[in-house]
Short mmCIF file of N, CA and C in Angstrom, two decimals:
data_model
loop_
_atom_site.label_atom_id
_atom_site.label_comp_id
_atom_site.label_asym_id
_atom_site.label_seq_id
_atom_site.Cartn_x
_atom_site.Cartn_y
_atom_site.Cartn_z
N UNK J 1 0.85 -1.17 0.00
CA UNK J 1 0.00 0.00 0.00
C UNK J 1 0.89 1.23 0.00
N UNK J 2 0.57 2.10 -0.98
CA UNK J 2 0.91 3.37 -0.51
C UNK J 2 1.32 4.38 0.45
N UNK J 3 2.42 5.08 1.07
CA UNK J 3 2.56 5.79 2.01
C UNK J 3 1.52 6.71 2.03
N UNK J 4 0.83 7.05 3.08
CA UNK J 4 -0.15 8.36 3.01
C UNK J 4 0.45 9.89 2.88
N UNK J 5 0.01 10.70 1.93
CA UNK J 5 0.65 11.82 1.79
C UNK J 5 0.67 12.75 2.82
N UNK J 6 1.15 13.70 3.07
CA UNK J 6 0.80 14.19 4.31
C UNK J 6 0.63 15.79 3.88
N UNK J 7 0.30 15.94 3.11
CA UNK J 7 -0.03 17.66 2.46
C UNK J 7 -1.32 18.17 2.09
N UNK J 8 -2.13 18.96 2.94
CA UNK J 8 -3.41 18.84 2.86
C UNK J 8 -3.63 19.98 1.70
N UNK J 9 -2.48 20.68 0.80
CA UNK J 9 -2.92 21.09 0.06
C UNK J 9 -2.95 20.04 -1.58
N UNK J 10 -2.80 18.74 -1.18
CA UNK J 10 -3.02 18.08 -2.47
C UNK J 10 -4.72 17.58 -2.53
N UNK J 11 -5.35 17.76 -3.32
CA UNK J 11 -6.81 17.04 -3.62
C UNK J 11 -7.04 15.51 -3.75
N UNK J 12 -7.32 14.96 -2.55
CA UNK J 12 -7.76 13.78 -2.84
C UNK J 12 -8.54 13.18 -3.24
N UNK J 13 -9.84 13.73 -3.05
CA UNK J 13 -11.13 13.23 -4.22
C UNK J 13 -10.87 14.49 -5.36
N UNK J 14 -11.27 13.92 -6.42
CA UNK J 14 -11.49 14.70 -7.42
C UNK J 14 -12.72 14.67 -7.59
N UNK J 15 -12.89 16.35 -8.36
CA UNK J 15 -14.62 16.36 -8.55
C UNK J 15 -14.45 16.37 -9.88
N UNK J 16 -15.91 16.57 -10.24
CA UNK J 16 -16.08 16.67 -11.72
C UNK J 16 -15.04 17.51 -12.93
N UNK J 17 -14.68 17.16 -13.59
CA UNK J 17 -13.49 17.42 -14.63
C UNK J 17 -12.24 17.18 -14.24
N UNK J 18 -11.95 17.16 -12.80
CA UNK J 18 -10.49 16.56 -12.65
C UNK J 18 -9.90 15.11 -12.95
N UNK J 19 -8.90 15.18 -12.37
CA UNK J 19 -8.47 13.82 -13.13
C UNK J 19 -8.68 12.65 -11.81
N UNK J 20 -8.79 11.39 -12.16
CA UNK J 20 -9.49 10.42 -11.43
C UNK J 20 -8.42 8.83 -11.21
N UNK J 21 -9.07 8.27 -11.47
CA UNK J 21 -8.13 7.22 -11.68
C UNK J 21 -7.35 6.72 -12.67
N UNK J 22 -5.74 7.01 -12.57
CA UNK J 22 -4.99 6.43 -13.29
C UNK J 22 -4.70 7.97 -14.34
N UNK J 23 -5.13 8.98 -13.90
CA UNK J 23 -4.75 10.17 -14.59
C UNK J 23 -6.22 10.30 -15.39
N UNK J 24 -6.74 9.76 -15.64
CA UNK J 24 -8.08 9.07 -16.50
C UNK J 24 -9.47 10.53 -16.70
N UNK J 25 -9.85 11.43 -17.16
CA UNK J 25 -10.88 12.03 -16.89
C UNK J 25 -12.54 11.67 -16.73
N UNK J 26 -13.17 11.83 -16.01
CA UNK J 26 -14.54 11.48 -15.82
C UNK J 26 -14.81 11.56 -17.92
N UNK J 27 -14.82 12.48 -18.41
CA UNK J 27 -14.49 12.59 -19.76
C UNK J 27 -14.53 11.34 -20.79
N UNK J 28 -13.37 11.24 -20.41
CA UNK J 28 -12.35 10.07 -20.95
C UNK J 28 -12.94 9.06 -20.90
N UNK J 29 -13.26 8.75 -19.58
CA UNK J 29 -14.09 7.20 -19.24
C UNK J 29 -15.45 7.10 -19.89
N UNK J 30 -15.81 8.40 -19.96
CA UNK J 30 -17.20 8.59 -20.89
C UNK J 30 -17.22 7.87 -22.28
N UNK J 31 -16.50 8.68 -23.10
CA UNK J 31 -16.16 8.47 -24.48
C UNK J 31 -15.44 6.89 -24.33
N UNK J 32 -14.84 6.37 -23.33
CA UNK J 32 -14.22 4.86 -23.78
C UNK J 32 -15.71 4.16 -24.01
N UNK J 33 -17.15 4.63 -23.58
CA UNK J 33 -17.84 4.04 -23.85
C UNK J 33 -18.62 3.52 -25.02
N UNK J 34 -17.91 4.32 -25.83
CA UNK J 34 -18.22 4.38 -27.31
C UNK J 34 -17.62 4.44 -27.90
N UNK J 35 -17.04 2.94 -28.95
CA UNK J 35 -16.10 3.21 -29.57
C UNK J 35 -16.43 3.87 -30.93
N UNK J 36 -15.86 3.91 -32.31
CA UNK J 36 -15.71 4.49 -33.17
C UNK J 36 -17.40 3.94 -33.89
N UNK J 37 -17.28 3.15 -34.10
CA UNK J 37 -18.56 2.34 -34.67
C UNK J 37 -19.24 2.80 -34.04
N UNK J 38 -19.76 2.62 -32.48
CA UNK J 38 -20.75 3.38 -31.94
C UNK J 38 -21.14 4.97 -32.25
N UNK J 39 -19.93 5.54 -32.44
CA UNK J 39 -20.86 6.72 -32.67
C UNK J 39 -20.95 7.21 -33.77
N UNK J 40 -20.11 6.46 -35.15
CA UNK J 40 -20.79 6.16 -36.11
C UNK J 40 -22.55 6.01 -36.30
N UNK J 41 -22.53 4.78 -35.49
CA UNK J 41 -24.08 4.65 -35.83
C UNK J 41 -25.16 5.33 -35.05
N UNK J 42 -24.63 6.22 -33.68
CA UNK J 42 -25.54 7.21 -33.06
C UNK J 42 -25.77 8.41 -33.89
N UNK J 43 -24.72 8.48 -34.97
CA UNK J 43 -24.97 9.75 -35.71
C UNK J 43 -25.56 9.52 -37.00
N UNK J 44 -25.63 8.48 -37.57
CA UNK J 44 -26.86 7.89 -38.40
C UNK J 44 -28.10 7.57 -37.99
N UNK J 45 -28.39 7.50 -36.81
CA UNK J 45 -29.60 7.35 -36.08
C UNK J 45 -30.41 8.51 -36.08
N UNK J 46 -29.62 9.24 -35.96
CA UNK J 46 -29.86 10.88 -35.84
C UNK J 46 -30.34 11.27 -36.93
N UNK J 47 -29.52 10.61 -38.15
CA UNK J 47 -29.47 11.46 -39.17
C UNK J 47 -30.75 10.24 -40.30
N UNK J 48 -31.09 9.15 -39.59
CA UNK J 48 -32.31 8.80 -40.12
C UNK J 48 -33.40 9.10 -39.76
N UNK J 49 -33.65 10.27 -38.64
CA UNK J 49 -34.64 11.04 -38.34
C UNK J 49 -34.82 12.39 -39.18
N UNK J 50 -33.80 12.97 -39.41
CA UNK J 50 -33.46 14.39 -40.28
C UNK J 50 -32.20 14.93 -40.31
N UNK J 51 -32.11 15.40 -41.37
CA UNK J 51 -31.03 15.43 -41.86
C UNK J 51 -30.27 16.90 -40.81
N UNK J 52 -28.98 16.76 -40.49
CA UNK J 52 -28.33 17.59 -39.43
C UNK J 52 -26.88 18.27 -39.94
N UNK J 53 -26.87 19.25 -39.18
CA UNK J 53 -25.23 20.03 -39.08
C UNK J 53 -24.59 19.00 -38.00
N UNK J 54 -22.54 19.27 -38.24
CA UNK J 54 -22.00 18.39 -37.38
C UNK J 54 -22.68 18.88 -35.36
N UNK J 55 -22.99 20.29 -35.05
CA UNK J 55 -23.30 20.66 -34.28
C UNK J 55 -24.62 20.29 -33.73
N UNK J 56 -25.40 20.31 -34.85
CA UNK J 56 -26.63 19.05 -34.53
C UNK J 56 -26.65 17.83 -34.34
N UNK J 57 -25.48 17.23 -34.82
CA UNK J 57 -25.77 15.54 -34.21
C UNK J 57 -24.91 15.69 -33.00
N UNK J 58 -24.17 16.37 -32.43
CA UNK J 58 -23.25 16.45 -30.65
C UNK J 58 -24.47 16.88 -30.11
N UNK J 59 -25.04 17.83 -30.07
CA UNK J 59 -26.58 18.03 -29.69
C UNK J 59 -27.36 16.94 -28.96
N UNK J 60 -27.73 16.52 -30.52
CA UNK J 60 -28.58 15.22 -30.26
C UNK J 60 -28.72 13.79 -29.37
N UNK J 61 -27.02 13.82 -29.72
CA UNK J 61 -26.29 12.53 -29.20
C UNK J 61 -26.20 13.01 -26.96
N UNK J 62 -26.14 14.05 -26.91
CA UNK J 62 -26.36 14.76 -25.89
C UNK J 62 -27.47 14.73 -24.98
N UNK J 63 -28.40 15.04 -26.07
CA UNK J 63 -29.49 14.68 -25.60
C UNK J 63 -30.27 13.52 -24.82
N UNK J 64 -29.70 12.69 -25.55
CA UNK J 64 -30.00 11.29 -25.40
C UNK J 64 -29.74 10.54 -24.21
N UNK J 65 -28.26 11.29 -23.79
CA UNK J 65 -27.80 10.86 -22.63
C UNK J 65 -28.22 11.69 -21.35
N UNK J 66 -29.03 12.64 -21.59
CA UNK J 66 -29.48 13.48 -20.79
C UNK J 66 -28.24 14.59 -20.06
N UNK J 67 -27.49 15.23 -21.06
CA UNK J 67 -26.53 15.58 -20.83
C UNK J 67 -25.58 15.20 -19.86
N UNK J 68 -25.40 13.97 -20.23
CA UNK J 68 -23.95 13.39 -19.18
C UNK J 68 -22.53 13.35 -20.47
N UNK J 69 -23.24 12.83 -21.64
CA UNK J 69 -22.06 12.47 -22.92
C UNK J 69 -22.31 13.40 -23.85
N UNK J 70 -21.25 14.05 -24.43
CA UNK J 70 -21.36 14.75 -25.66
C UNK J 70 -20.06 14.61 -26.50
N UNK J 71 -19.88 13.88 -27.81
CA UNK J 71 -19.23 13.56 -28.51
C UNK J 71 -18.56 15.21 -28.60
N UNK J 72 -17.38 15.19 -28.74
CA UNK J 72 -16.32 16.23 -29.06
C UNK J 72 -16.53 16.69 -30.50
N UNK J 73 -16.46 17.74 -31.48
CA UNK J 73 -16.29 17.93 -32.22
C UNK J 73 -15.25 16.97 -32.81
N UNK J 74 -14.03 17.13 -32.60
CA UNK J 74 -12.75 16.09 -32.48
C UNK J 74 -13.03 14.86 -32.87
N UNK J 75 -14.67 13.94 -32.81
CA UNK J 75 -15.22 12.90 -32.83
C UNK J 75 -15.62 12.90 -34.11
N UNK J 76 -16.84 13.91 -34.01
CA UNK J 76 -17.81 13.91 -34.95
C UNK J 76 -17.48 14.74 -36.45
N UNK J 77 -16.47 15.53 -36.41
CA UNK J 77 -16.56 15.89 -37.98
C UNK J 77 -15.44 15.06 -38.76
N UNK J 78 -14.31 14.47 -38.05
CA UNK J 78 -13.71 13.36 -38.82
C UNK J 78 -14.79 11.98 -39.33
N UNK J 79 -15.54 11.84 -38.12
CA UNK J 79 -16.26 10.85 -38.43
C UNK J 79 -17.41 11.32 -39.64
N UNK J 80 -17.72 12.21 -39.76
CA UNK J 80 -18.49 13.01 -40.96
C UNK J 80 -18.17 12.61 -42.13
N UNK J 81 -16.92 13.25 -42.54
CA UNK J 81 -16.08 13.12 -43.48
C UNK J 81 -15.81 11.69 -43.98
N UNK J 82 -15.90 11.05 -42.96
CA UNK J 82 -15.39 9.57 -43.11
C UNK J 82 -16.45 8.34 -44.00
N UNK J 83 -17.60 8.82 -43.32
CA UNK J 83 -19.21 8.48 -43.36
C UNK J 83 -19.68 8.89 -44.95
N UNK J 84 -18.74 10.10 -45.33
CA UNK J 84 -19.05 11.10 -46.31
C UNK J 84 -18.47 9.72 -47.44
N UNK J 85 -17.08 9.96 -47.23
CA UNK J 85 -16.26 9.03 -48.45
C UNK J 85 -16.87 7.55 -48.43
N UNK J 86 -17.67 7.26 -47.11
CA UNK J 86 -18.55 5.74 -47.56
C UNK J 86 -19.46 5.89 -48.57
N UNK J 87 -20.13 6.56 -48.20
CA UNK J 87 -21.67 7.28 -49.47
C UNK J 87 -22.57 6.75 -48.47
N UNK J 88 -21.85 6.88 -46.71
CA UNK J 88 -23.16 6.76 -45.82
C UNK J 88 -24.25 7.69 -45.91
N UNK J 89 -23.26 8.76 -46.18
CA UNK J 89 -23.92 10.30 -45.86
C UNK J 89 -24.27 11.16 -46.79
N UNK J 90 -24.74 12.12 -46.87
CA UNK J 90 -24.34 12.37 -48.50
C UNK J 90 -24.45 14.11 -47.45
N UNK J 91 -23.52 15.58 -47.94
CA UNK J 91 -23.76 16.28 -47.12
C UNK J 91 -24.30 17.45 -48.56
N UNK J 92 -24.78 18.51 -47.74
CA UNK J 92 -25.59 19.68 -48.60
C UNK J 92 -25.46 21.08 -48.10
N UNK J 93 -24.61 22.12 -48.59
CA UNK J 93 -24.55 23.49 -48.06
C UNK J 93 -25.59 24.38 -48.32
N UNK J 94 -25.63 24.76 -46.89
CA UNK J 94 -27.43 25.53 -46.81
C UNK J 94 -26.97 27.29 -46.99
N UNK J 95 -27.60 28.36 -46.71
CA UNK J 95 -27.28 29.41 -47.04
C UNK J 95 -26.06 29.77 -46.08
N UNK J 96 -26.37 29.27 -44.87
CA UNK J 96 -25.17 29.87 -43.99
C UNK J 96 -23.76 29.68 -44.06
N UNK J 97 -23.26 28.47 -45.17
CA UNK J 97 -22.44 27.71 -45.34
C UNK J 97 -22.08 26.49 -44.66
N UNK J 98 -22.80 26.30 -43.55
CA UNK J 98 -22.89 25.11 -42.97
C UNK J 98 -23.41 23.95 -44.02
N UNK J 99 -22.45 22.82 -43.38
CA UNK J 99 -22.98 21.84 -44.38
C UNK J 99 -24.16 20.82 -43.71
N UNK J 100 -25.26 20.29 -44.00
CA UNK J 100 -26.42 19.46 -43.47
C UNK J 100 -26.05 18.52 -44.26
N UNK J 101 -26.25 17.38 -43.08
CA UNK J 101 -25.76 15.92 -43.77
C UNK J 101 -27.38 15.00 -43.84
N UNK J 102 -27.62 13.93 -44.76
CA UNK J 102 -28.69 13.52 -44.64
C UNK J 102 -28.28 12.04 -45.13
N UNK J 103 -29.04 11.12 -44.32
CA UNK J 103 -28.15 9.95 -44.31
C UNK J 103 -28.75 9.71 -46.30
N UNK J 104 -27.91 8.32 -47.11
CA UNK J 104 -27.74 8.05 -48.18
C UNK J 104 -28.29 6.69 -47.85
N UNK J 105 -28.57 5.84 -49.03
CA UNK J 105 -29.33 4.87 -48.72
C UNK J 105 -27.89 3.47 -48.64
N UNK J 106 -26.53 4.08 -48.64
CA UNK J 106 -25.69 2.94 -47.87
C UNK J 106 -25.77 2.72 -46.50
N UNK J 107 -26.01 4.37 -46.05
CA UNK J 107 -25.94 4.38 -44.36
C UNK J 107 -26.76 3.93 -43.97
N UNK J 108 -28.33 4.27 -44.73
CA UNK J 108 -29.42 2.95 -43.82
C UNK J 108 -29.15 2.03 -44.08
N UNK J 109 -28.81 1.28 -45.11
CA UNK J 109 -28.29 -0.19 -44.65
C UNK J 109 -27.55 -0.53 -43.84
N UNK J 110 -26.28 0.02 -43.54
CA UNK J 110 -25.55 -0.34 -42.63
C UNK J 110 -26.28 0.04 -41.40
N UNK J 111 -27.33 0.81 -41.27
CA UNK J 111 -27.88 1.06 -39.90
C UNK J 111 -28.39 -0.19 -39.60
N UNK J 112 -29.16 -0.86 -40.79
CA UNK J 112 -29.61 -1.75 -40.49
C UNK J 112 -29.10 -2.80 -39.95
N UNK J 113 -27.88 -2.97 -40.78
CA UNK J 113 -26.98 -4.46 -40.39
C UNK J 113 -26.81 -3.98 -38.91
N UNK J 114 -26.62 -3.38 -38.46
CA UNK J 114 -25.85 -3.17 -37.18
C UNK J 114 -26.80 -2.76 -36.33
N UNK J 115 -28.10 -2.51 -35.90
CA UNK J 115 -29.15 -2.40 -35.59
C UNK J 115 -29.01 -2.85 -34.22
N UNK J 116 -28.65 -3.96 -33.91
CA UNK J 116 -28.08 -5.06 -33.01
C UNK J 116 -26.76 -3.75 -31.83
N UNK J 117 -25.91 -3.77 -32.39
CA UNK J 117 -24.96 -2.55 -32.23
C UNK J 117 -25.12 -1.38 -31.35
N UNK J 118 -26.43 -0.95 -32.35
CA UNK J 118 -27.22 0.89 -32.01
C UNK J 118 -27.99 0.96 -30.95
N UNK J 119 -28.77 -0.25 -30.82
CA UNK J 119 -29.50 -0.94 -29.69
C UNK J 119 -28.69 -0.56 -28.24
N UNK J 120 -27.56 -1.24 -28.45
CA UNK J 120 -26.57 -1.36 -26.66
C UNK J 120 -25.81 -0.12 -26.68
N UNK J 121 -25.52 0.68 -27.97
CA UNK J 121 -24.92 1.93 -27.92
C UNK J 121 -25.83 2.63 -26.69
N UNK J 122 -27.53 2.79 -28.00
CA UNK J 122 -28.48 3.87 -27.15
C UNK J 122 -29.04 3.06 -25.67
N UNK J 123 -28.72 2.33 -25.32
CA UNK J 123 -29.13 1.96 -23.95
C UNK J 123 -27.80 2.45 -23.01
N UNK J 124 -26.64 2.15 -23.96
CA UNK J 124 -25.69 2.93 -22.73
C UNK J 124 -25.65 4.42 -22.46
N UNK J 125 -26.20 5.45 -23.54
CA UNK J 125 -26.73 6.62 -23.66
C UNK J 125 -28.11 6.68 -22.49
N UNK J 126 -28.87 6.23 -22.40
CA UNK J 126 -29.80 5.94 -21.88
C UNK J 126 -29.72 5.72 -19.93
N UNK J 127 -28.91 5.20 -19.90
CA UNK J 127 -28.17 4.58 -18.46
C UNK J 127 -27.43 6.02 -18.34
N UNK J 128 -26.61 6.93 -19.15
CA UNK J 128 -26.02 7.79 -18.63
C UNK J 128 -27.03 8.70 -18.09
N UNK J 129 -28.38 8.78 -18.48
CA UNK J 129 -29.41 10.03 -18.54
C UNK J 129 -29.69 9.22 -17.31
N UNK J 130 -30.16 8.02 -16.99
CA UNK J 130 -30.98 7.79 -15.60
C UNK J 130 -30.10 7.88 -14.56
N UNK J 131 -29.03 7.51 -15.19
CA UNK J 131 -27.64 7.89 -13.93
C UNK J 131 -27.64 9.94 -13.54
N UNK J 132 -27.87 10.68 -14.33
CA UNK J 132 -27.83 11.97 -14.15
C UNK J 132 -28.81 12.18 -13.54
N UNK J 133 -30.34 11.92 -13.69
CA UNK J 133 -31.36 11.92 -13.18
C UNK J 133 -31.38 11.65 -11.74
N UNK J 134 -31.20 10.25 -11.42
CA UNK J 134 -30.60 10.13 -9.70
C UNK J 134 -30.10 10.13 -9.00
N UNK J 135 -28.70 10.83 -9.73
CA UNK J 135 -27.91 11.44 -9.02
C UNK J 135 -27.74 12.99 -8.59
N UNK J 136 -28.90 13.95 -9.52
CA UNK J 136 -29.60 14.49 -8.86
C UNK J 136 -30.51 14.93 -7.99
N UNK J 137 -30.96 13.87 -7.34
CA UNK J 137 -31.73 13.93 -6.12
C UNK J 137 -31.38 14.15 -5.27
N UNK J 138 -31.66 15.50 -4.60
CA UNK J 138 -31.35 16.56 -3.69
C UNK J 138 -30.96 15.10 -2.58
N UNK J 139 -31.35 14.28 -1.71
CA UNK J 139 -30.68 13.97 -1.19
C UNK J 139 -29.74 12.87 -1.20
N UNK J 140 -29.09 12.24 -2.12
CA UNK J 140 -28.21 11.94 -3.02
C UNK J 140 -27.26 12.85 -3.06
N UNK J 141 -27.24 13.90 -3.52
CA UNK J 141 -26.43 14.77 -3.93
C UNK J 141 -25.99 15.54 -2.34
N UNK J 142 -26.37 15.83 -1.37
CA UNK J 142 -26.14 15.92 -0.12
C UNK J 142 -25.79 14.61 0.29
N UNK J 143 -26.14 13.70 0.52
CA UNK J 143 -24.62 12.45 0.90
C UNK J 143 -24.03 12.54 0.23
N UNK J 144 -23.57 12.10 -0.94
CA UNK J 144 -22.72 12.66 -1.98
C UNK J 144 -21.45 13.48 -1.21
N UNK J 145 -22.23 14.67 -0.83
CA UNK J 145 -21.21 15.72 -0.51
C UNK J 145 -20.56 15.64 0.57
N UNK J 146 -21.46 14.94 1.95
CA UNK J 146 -20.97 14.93 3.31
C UNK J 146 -19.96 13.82 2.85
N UNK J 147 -19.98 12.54 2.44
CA UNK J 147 -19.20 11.65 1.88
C UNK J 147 -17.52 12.47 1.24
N UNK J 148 -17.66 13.40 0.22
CA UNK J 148 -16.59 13.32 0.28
C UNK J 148 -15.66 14.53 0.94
N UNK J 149 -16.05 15.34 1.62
CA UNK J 149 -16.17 16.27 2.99
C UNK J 149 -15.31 15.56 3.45
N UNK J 150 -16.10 14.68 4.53
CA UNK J 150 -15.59 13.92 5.79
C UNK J 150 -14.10 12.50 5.13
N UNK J 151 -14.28 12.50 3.71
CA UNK J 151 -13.07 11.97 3.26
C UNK J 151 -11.69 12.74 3.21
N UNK J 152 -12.10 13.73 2.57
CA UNK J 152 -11.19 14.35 2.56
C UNK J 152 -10.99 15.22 3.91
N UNK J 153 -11.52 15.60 4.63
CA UNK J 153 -11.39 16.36 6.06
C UNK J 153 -10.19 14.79 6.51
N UNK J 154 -10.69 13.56 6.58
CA UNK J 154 -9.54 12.68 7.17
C UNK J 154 -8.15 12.64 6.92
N UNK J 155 -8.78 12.57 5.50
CA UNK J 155 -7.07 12.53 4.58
C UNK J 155 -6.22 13.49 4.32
N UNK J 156 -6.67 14.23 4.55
CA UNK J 156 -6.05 15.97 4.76
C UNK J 156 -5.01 15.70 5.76
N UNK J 157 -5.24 15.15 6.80
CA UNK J 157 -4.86 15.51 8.09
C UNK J 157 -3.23 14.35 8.06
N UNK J 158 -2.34 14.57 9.03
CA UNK J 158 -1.53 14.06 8.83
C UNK J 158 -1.12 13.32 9.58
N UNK J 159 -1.60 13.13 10.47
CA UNK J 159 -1.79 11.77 11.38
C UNK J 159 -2.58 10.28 10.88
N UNK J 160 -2.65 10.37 9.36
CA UNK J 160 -3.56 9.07 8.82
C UNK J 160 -2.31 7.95 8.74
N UNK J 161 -2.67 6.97 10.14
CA UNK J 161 -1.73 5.44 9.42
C UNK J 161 -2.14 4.45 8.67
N UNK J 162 -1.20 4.01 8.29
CA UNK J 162 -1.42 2.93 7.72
C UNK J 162 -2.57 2.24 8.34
N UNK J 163 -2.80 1.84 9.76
CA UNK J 163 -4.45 0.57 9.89
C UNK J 163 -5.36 1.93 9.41
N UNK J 164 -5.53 3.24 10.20
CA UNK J 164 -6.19 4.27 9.79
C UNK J 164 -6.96 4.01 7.82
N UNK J 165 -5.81 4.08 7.45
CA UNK J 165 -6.18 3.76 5.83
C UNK J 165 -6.41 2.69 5.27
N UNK J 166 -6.57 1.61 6.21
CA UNK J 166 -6.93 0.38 6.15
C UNK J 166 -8.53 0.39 6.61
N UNK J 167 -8.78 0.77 7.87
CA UNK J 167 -10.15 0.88 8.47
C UNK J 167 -11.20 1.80 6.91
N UNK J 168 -10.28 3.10 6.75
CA UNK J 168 -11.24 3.82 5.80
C UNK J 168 -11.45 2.57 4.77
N UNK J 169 -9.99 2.38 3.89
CA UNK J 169 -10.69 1.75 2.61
C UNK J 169 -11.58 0.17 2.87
N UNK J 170 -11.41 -0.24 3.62
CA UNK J 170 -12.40 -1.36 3.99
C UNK J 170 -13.57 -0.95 4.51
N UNK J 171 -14.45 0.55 4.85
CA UNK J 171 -15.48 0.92 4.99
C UNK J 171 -16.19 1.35 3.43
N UNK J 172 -15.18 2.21 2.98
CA UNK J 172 -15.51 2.44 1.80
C UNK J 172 -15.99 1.26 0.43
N UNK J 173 -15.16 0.17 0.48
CA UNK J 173 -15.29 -1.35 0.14
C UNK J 173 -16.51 -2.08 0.61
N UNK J 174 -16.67 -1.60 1.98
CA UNK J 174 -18.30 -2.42 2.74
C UNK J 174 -19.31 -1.45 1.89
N UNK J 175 -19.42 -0.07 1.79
CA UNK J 175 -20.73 0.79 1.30
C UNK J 175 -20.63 0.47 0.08
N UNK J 176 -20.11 0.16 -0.64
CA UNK J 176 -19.66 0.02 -2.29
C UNK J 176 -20.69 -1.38 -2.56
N UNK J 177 -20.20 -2.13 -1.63
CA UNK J 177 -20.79 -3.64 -1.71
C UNK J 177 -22.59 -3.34 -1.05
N UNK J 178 -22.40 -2.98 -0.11
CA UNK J 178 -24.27 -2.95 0.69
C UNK J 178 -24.78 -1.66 -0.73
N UNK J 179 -24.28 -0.93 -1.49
CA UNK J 179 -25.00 -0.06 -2.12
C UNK J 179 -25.56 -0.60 -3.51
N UNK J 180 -24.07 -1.85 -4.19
CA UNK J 180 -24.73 -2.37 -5.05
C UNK J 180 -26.01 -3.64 -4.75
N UNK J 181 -26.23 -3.96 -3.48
CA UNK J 181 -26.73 -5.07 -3.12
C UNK J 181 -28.05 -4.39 -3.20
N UNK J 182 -28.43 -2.80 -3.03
CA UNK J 182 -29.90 -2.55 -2.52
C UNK J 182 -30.41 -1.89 -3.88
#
């Protein structure tokens, strides 16, 4: 195990946008949820409803998850382009110069084949929105907070030993376990 640090100006929980485990961003772990294919076919999904700007399908795809995931630009206009040179997509410049993409009748097929695919994509989209949803509940979100308060108020301090950091992470290990059980 680790020596305990003893500098209460380092952050031991990280909150939202910092970095987490393994250097890793809440972010990061997002997007590993979807690989390339996946959001391939979340943005043909989209785009077999009506035809969209690249800013309209991050939108959409957004939506879906109830704003927990939003594909990066970085994602979605390579993948555009890409979709483009299949003849998934076929794209069209409107007055503003933006280009509107509208899927081509390769991309519904391949929507189709992969249908199977789009299915466990949009359910993991889906799980991110009910996960945002109850983890907004005012009191949720107040344990939540006293939780990592009273973590970090411990670990701050510089008297934490080794059994000390043994007792915590084996409490933390027991709520982890009784929370997925209920």
């Amino acid at each position: 195990m680790k020596t305990p640090i003893n500098n209460a100006d380092v952050p031991l929980i990280f909150s939202h946008g910092e970095k987490g485990r393994g250097g890793v961003s809440k972010k990061q772990r997002r997007e590993k949820l979807f690989d390339a294919n996946d959001i391939r076919l979340l943005m043909l999904s989209v785009l077999e409803t009506r035809p969209a700007h690249g800013y309209e399908l991050i939108k959409a795809i957004e939506d879906r998850s109830g704003g927990e995931y939003a594909p990066s630009p970085g994602i979605i206009y390579p993948n555009l382009t890409l979709m483009e040179e299949m003849g998934y997509i076929d794209a069209a410049e409107n007055s503003g110069g933006k280009k509107a993409y509208r899927l081509a009748d390769a991309g519904r097929g391949f929507l189709h084949e992969q249908r199977e695919t789009l299915v466990r994509a949009d359910a993991r989209l889906h799980g991110l929105a009910v996960l945002a949803n109850n983890r907004a509940i005012p009191e949720i979100e107040r344990a939540i907070h006293e939780f990592r308060v009273a973590l970090n108020r411990r670990l701050a301090r510089e008297d934490v030993s080794p059994e000390t950091l043994h007792t915590i992470i084996a409490s933390l290990e027991r709520a982890a376990r009784e929370i997925e059980k209920s």
